[in-house]
Tab-separated table of C-alpha atoms in Angstrom:
chain	number	residue	atom	x	y	z
J	223	HIS	CA	159.567	-253.384	-60.203
J	224	GLY	CA	160.391	-250.090	-58.596
J	225	ASP	CA	158.604	-247.172	-57.066
J	226	THR	CA	156.277	-245.607	-59.616
J	227	SER	CA	155.958	-242.425	-57.532
J	228	LEU	CA	159.707	-242.003	-57.567
J	229	ALA	CA	159.812	-242.763	-61.295
J	230	SER	CA	157.153	-240.115	-61.913
J	231	ALA	CA	159.072	-237.590	-59.820
J	232	TYR	CA	162.227	-238.149	-61.882
J	233	GLU	CA	160.193	-237.897	-65.080
J	234	LEU	CA	158.722	-234.548	-64.044
J	235	ALA	CA	162.135	-233.290	-62.913
J	236	GLY	CA	163.509	-234.214	-66.334
J	237	LEU	CA	160.746	-232.327	-68.104
J	238	SER	CA	161.474	-229.290	-65.932
J	239	ASP	CA	165.153	-229.605	-66.768
J	240	ILE	CA	164.360	-229.436	-70.498
J	241	TYR	CA	162.503	-226.178	-69.941
J	242	LEU	CA	165.364	-224.817	-67.822
J	243	LYS	CA	167.928	-225.954	-70.452
J	244	ASN	CA	169.600	-228.286	-67.937
J	245	CYS	CA	170.046	-230.833	-70.717
J	246	ASP	CA	172.394	-233.307	-68.995
J	247	ASP	CA	170.261	-233.279	-65.857
J	248	ALA	CA	167.155	-233.984	-67.939
J	249	LEU	CA	168.731	-237.113	-69.406
J	250	LYS	CA	169.956	-238.234	-65.961
J	251	ASN	CA	166.457	-237.831	-64.536
J	252	PHE	CA	164.930	-239.820	-67.403
J	253	ASP	CA	167.481	-242.582	-66.782
J	254	LEU	CA	166.590	-242.606	-63.084
J	255	SER	CA	162.901	-242.711	-63.944
J	256	GLU	CA	163.465	-245.723	-66.182
J	257	GLN	CA	165.519	-247.478	-63.484
J	258	ASN	CA	162.650	-247.079	-61.015
J	259	SER	CA	159.832	-248.185	-63.295
J	260	HIS	CA	159.809	-249.882	-66.667
J	261	ARG	CA	156.206	-248.968	-67.431
J	262	ASN	CA	157.084	-245.698	-69.157
J	263	GLU	CA	160.052	-246.670	-71.348
J	264	GLN	CA	158.239	-245.647	-74.512
J	265	THR	CA	157.316	-242.217	-73.171
J	266	LEU	CA	160.892	-241.712	-71.984
J	267	ARG	CA	162.149	-242.305	-75.539
J	268	LEU	CA	159.930	-239.442	-76.648
J	269	TYR	CA	161.223	-237.242	-73.811
J	270	ARG	CA	164.830	-238.088	-74.660
J	271	ALA	CA	164.177	-237.198	-78.303
J	272	THR	CA	162.701	-233.889	-77.195
J	273	THR	CA	165.728	-233.243	-74.958
J	274	TYR	CA	168.159	-233.788	-77.816
J	275	ARG	CA	166.092	-231.720	-80.238
J	276	ASP	CA	164.982	-228.810	-78.050
J	277	CYS	CA	167.656	-228.690	-75.364
J	278	PHE	CA	170.877	-229.831	-77.064
J	279	GLY	CA	169.826	-228.799	-80.575
J	280	ASP	CA	170.982	-232.208	-81.890
J	281	ALA	CA	168.451	-233.196	-84.541
J	282	SER	CA	170.204	-236.406	-85.592
J	283	ALA	CA	170.371	-237.822	-82.046
J	284	ALA	CA	166.769	-236.760	-81.529
J	285	GLN	CA	165.703	-238.558	-84.690
J	286	GLU	CA	167.109	-241.854	-83.396
J	287	PHE	CA	164.866	-241.654	-80.333
J	288	PHE	CA	161.874	-240.469	-82.380
J	289	ASP	CA	162.390	-243.454	-84.708
J	290	GLU	CA	162.518	-245.881	-81.762
J	291	TYR	CA	159.380	-244.318	-80.313
J	292	GLU	CA	157.498	-244.568	-83.615
J	293	LYS	CA	158.596	-248.175	-84.136
J	294	ILE	CA	157.209	-249.180	-80.745
J	295	GLU	CA	154.019	-247.217	-81.430
J	296	ARG	CA	153.479	-249.107	-84.688
J	297	GLN	CA	154.109	-252.448	-82.989
J	298	SER	CA	151.571	-251.682	-80.283
J	299	GLU	CA	148.822	-250.631	-82.703
J	300	THR	CA	146.086	-253.114	-83.560
J	301	PRO	CA	145.513	-253.424	-87.302
J	302	LEU	CA	141.954	-252.575	-88.341
J	303	ASP	CA	141.413	-256.016	-89.840
J	304	GLN	CA	142.031	-257.550	-86.400
J	305	LEU	CA	139.377	-255.511	-84.599
């Protein structure tokens, strides 16, 4: 399943890259994080969306990832009538 410590390290490196405007490196680090652990795929979609929006300035690419993230969020929610 991968090394979750390594996956977390890549995730944090990617977040730092966004701040430093190292946009391509941020995406590479998020890919490496996903390759090392599949537990955070949903969070990585959000981070990729943020990279495209805030780092690349590409709102349309960002929206695709935001839409994927929101779709998964809705699917994981428990409807009130099922509680």
